[in-house]
C-alpha positions as a LaTeX table, in Angstrom:
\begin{tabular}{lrrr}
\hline
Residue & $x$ (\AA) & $y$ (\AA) & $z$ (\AA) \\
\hline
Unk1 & 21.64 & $-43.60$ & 126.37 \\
Unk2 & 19.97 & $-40.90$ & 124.33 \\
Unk3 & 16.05 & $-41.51$ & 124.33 \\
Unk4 & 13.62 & $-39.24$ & 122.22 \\
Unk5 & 10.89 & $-37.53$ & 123.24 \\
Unk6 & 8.22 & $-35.97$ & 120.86 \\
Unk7 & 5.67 & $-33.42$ & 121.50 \\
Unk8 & 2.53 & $-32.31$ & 119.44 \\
Unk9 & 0.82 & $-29.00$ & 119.46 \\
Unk10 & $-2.95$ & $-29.00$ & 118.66 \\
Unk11 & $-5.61$ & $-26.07$ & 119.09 \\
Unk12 & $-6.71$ & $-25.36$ & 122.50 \\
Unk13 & $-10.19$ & $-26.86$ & 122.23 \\
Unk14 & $-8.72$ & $-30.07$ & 122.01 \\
Unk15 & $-8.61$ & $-29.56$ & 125.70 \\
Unk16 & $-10.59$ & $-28.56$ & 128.69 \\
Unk17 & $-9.41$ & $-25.22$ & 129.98 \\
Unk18 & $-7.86$ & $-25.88$ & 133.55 \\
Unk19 & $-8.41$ & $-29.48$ & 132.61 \\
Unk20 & $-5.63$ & $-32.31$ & 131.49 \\
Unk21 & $-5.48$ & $-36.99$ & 130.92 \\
Unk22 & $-2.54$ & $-38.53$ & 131.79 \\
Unk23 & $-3.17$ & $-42.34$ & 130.28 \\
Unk24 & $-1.33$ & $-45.43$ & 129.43 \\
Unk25 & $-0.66$ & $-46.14$ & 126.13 \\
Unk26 & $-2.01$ & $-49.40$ & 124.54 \\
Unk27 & 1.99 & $-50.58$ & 124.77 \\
Unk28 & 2.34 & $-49.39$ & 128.46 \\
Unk29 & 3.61 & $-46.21$ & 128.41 \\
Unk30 & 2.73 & $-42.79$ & 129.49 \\
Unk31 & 1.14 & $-39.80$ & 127.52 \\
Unk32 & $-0.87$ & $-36.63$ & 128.10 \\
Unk33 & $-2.95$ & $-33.97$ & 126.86 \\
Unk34 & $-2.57$ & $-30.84$ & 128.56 \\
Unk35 & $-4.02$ & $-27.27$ & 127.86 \\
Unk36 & $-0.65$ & $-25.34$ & 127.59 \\
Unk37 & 0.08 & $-21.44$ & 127.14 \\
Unk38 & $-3.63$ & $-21.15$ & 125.21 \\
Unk39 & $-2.86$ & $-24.18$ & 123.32 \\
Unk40 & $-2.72$ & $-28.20$ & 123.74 \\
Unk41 & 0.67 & $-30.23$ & 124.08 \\
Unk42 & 0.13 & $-34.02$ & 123.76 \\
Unk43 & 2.95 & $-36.04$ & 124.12 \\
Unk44 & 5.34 & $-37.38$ & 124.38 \\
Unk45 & 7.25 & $-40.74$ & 122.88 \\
Unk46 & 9.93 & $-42.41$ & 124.13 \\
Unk47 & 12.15 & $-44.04$ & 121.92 \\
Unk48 & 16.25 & $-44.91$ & 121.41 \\
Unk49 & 18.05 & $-42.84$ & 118.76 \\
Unk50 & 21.29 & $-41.32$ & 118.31 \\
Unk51 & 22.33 & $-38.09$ & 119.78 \\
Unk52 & 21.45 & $-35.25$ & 117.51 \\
Unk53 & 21.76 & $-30.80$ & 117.64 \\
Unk54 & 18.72 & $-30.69$ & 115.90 \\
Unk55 & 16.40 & $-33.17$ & 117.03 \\
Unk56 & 12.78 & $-33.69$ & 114.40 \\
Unk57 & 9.78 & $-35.40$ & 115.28 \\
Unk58 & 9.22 & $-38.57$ & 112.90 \\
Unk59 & 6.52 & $-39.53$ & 111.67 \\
Unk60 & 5.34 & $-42.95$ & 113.29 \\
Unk61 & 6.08 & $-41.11$ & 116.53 \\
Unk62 & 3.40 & $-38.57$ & 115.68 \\
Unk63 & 0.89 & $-40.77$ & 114.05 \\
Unk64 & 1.56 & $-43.21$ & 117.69 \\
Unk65 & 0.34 & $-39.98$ & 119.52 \\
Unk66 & $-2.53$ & $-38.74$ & 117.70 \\
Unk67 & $-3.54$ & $-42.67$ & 117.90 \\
Unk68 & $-3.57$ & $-42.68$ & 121.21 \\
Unk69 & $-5.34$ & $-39.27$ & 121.62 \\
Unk70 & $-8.36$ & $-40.28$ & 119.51 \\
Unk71 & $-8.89$ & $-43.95$ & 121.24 \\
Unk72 & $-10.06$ & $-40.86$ & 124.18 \\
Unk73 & $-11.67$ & $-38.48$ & 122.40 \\
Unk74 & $-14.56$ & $-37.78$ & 121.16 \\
Unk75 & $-13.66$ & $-35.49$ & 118.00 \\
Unk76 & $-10.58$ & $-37.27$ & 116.68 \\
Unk77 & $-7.01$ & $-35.24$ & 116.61 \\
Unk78 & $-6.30$ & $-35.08$ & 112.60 \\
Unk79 & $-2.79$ & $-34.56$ & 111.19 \\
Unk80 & $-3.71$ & $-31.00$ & 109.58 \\
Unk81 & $-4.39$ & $-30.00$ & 113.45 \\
Unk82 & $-0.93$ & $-30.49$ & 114.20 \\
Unk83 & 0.40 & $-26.56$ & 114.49 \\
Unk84 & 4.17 & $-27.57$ & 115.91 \\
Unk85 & 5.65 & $-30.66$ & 117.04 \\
Unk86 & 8.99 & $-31.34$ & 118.60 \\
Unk87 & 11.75 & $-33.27$ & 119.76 \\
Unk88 & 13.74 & $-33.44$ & 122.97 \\
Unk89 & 16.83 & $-35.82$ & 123.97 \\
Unk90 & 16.64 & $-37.01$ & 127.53 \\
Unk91 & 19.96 & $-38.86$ & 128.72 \\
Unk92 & 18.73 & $-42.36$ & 130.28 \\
Unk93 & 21.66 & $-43.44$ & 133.12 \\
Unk94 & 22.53 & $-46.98$ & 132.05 \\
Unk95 & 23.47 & $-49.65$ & 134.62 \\
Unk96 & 26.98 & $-50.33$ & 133.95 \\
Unk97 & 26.37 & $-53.98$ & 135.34 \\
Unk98 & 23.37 & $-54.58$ & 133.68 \\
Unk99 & 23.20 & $-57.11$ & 130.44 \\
Unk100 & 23.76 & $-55.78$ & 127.23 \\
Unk101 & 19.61 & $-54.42$ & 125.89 \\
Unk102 & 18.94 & $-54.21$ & 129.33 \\
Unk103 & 15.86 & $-51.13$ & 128.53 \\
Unk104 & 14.64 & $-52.05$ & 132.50 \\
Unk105 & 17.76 & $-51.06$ & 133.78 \\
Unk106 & 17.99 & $-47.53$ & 132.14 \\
Unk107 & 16.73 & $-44.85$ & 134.50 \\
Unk108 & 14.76 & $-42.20$ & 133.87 \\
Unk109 & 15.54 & $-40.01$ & 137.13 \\
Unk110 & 19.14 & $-38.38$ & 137.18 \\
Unk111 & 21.60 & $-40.34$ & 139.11 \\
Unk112 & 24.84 & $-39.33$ & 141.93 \\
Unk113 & 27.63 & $-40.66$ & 142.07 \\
Unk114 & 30.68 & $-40.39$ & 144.11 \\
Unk115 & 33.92 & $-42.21$ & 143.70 \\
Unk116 & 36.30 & $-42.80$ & 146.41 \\
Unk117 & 38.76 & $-40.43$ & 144.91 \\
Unk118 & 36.02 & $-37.42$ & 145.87 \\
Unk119 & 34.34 & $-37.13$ & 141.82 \\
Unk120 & 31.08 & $-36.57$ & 142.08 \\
Unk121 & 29.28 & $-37.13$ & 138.88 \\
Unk122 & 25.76 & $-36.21$ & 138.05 \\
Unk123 & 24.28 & $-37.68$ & 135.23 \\
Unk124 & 20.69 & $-38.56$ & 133.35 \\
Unk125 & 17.93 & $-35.83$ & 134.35 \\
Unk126 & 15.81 & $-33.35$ & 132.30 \\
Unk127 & 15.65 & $-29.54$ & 132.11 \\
Unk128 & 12.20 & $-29.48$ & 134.06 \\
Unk129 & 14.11 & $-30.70$ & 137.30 \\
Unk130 & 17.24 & $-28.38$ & 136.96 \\
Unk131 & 16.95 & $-26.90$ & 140.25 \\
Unk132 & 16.71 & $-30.51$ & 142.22 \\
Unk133 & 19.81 & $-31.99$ & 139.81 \\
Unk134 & 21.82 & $-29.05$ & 141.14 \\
Unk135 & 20.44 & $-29.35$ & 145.16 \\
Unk136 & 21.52 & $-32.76$ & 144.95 \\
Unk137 & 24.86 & $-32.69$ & 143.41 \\
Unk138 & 26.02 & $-29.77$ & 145.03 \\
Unk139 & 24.62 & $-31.84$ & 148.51 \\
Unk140 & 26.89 & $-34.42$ & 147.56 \\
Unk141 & 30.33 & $-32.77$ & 146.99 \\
Unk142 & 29.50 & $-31.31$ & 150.53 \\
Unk143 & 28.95 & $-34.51$ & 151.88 \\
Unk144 & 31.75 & $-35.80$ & 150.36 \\
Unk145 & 34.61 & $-33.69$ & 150.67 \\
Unk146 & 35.70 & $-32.75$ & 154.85 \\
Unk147 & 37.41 & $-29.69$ & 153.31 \\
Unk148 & 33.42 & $-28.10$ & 153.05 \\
Unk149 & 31.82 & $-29.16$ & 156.01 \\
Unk150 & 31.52 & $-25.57$ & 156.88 \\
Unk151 & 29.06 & $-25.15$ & 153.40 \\
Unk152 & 25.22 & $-25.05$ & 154.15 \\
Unk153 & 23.35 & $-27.46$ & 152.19 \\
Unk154 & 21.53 & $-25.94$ & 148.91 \\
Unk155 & 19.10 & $-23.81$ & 149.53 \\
Unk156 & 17.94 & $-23.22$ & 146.00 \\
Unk157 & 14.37 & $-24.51$ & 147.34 \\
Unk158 & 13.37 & $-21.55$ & 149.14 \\
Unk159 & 14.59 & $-18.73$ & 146.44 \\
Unk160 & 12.21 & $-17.37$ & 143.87 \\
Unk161 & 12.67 & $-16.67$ & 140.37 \\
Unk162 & 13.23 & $-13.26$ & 138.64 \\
Unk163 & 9.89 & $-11.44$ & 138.62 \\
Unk164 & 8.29 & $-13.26$ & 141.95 \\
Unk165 & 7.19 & $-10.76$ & 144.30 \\
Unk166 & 9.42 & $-11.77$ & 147.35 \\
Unk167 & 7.48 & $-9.92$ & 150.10 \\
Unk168 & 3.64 & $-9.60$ & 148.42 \\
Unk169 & 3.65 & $-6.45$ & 148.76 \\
Unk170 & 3.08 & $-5.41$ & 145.41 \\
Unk171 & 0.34 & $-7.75$ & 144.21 \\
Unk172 & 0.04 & $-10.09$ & 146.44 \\
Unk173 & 0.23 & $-13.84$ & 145.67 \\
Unk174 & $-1.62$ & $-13.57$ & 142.41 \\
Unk175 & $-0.01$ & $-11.04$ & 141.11 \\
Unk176 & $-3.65$ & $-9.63$ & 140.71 \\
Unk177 & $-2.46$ & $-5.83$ & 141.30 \\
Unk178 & $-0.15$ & $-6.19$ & 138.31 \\
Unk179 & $-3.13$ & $-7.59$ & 135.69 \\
Unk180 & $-5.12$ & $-4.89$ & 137.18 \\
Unk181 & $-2.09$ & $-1.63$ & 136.43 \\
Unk182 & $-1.38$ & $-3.82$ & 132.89 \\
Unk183 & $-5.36$ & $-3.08$ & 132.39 \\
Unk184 & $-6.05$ & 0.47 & 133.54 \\
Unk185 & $-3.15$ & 2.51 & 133.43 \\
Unk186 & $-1.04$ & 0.78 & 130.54 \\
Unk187 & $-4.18$ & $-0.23$ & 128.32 \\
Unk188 & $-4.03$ & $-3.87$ & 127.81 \\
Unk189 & $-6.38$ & $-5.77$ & 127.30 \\
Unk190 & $-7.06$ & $-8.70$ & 129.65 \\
Unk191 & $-6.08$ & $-11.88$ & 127.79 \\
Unk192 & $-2.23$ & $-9.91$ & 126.76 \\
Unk193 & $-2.45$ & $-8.72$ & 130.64 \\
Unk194 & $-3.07$ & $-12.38$ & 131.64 \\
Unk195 & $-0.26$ & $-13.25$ & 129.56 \\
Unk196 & 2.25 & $-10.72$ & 130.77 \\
Unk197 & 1.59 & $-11.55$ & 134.40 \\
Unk198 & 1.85 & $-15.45$ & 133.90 \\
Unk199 & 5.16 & $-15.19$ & 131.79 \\
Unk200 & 7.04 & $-12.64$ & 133.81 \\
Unk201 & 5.55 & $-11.44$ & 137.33 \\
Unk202 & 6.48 & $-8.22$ & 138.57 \\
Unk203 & 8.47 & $-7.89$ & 135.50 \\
Unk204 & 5.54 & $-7.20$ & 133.40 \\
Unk205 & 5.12 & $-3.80$ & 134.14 \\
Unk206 & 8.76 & $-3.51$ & 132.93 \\
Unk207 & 7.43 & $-4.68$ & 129.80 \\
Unk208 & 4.39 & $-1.95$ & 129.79 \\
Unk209 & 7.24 & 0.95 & 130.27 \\
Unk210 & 9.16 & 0.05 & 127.50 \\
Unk211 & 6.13 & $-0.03$ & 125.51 \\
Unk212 & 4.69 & 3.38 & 126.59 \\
Unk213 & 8.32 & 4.58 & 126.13 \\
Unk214 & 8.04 & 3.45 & 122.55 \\
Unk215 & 4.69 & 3.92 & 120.75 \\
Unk216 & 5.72 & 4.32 & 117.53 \\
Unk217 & 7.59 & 1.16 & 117.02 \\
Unk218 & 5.09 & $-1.20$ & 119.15 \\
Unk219 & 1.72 & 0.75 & 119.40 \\
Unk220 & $-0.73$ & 1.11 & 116.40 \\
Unk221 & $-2.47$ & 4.26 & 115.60 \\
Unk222 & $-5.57$ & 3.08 & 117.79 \\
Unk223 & $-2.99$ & 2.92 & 120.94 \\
Unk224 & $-3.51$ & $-1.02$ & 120.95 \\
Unk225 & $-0.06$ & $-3.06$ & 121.67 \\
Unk226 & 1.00 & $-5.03$ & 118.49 \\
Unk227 & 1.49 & $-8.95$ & 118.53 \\
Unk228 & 3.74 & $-10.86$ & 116.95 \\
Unk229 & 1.19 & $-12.96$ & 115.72 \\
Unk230 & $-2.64$ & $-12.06$ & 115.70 \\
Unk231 & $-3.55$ & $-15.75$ & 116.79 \\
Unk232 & $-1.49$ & $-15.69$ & 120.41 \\
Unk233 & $-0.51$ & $-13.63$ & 122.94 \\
Unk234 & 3.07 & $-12.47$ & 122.82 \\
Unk235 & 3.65 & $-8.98$ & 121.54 \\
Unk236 & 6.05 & $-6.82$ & 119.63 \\
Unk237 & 7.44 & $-5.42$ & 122.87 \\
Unk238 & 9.04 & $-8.59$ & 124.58 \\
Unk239 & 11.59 & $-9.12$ & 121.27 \\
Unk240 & 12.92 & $-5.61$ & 123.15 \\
Unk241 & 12.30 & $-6.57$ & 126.34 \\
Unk242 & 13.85 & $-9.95$ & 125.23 \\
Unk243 & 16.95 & $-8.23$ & 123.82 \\
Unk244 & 17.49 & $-5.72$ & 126.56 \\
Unk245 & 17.12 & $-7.86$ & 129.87 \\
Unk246 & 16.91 & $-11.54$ & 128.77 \\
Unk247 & 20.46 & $-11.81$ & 126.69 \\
Unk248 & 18.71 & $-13.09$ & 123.48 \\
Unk249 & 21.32 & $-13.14$ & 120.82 \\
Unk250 & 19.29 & $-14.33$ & 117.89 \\
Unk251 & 15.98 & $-14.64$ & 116.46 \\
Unk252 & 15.78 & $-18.32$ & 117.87 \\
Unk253 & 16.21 & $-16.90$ & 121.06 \\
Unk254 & 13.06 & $-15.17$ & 120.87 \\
Unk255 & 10.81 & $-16.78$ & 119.05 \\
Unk256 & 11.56 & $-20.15$ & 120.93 \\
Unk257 & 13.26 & $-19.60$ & 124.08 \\
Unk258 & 11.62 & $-16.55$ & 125.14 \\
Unk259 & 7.88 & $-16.11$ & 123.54 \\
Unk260 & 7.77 & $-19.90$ & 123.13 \\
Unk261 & 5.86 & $-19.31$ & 119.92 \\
Unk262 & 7.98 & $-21.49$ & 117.61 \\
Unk263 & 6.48 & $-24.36$ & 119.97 \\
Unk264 & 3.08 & $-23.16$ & 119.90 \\
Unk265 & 2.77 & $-23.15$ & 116.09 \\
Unk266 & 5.71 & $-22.72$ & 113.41 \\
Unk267 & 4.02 & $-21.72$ & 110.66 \\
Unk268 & 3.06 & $-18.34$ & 112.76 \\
Unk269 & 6.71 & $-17.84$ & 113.86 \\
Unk270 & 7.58 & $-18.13$ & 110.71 \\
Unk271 & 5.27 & $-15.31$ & 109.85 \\
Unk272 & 6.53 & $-13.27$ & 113.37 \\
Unk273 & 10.18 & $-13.63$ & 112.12 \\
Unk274 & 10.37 & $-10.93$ & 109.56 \\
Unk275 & 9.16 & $-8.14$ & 112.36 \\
Unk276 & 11.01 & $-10.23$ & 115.23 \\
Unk277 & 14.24 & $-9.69$ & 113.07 \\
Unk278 & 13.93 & $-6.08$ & 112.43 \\
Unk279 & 13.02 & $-5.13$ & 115.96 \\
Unk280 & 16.48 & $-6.92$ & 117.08 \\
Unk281 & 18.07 & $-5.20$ & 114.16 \\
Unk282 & 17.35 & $-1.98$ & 116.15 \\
Unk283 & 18.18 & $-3.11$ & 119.08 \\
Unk284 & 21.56 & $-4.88$ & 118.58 \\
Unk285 & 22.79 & $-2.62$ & 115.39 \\
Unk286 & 22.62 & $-6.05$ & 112.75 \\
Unk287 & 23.66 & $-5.04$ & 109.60 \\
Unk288 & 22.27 & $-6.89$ & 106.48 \\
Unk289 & 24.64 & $-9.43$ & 106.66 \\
Unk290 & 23.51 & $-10.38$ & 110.22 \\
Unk291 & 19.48 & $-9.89$ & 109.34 \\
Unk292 & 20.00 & $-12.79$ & 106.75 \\
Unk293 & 22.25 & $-15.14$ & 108.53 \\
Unk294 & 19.84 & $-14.91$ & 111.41 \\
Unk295 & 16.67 & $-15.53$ & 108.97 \\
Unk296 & 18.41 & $-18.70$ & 107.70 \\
Unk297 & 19.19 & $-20.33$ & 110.71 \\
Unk298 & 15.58 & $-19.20$ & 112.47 \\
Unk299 & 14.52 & $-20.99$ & 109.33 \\
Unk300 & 16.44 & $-24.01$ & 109.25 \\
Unk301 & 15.38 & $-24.23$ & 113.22 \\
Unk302 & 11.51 & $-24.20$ & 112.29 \\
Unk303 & 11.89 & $-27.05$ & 109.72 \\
Unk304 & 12.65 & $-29.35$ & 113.13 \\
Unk305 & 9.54 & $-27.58$ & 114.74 \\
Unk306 & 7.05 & $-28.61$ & 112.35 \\
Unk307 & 5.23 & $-32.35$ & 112.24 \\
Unk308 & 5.86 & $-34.57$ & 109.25 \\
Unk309 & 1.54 & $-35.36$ & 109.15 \\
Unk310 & 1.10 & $-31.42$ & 108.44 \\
Unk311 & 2.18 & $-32.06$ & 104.68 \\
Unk312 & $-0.68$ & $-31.96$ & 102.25 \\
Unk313 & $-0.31$ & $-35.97$ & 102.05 \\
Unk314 & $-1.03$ & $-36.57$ & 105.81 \\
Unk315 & $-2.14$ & $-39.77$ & 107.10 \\
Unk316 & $-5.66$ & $-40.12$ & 107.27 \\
Unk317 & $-7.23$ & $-41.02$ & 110.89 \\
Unk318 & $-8.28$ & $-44.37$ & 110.36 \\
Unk319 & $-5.23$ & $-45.37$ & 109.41 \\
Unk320 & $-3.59$ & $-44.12$ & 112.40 \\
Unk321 & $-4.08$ & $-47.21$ & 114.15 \\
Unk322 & $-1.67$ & $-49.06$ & 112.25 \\
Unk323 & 0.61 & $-46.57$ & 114.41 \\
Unk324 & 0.55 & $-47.96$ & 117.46 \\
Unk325 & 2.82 & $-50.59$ & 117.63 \\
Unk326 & 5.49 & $-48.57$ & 117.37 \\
Unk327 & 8.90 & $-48.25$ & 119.12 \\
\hline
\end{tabular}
């Protein structure tokens, strides 16, 4: 059963740095505010709706949130703070026993299931719990199936992602040694050093190279590392970096799936796209052709990105609380 999810980006002094609320809602359900890559996510809804490729935040689901932000708050969430809002589908496991409208029997954890003819199914889940979905399905068919009792159980658990620092050697467990070389010997500053070490490890300094490499296309004049955008952190050398390393194909790649700024604020990715696009130009040979097909669809994917209350006509926030009934 598809269930939406919606997400709201506000500024980050709409939350405590370090600092998050997890609440229930005045109809029982769950929502945060959480201080989140130098901004605040609040979130998130969850409500039936049809399966969708391009999923758009509605507009009594964001009104319900910023409702339930300001009965905390002392300086009320408005509409016109909204930078980017969002919509996931999460797969809810249905009891196939269980009455038809049976919401308490949907499941919000992913379920296993093996059939007597050795299918194991996995179904239901999210992307934040990847790693356990895959420990325990791949547990099961071993479990299941005599023919790989010689198989060790998943071991996923104890690996480390691209960019860890396996032994500590290099930086230790904070990766402070790598802030430190971003700092002094590549000429960051600390906030984009921060960055760079929280977003990709070890493989920062990879990053830095490429840059030094390259100081015509992603230095200035002063020697000071371009952004994408002036207001956050990314900067002109991860769309290479991105390209080279990370197999981004297209502009959504990057300005979503890589520097996560599409979900930090649309309007500025929408300003980052025009420079995002002609640094992958150069780097995957786009002719024309490709430049505007990819500008359409980045285009297209930032109208889904983008909160119905940041129109000129926004709800005002005393009327919010006619929003919380809903769903």
């Amino acid at each position: 059963v598809p269930s939406y999810g919606t997400h709201l980006m506000v500024p980050a002094y709409d939350s405590a740095r370090g600092t998050g609320m997890v609440w229930f809602t005045t109809d029982g359900r769950v929502l945060y505010l959480l201080p989140w890559l130098g901004s605040t996510v609040a979130g998130t809804t969850d409500k039936p709706g049809e399966a969708s490729f391009s999923p758009s935040p509605t507009q009594e689901e964001t009104d319900f949130i910023l409702y339930e932000c300001n009965r905390l708050l002392r300086e009320p969430l408005r509409p016109q703070s909204v930078r980017a809002a969002w919509s996931g589908i999460r797969p809810l496991v249905r009891n196939p026993d269980a009455p038809e409208g049976d919401t308490k029997s949907l499941s919000r954890e992913h379920v296993v299931e093996r059939l007597p003819s050795g299918l194991v199914t996995i179904a239901g889940g999210k992307w934040t719990t990847y790693r356990k979905m895959s420990q325990d399905a791949v547990d099961a068919c071993i479990s299941s199936n005599a023919a790989l009792s010689h198989a060790k159980p998943c071991g996923t658990h104890e690996l480390q992602l691209i960019g860890a620092d396996l032994e500590g050697a290099t930086c230790g467990p904070d990766y402070d040694r790598i802030a430190e070389t971003l700092r002094d010997d590549f000429g960051f500053d600390r906030e984009t050093a921060r960055h760079l070490r929280r977003s990709y490890g070890t493989r920062a300094l990879q990053i830095a190279e490429l840059a030094a490499a390259n100081r015509d296309a992603f230095l200035d004049a002063e020697g000071n590392h371009r952004k994408l955008h002036r207001g956050y952190a990314p900067i002109e050398a991860e769309v290479a970096f991105a390209c080279r390393y990370e197999l981004a194909q297209t502009a959504v790649d990057v300005l979503a799936q890589r520097t996560r700024l599409a979900f930090l604020d649309a309007d500025a990715a929408e300003q980052a796209l025009p420079r995002t696009l002609s640094i992958m130009a150069e780097e995957h040979g786009w002719d024309e052709q490709r430049v505007a097909d990819e500008k359409m669809q980045a285009l297209r994917f930032l109208e889904t990105m983008r909160s119905p209350s940041s129109a000129p006509t926004a709800v005002p926030v005393e009327k919010l609380a006619e929003a919380a009934n809903v769903g």
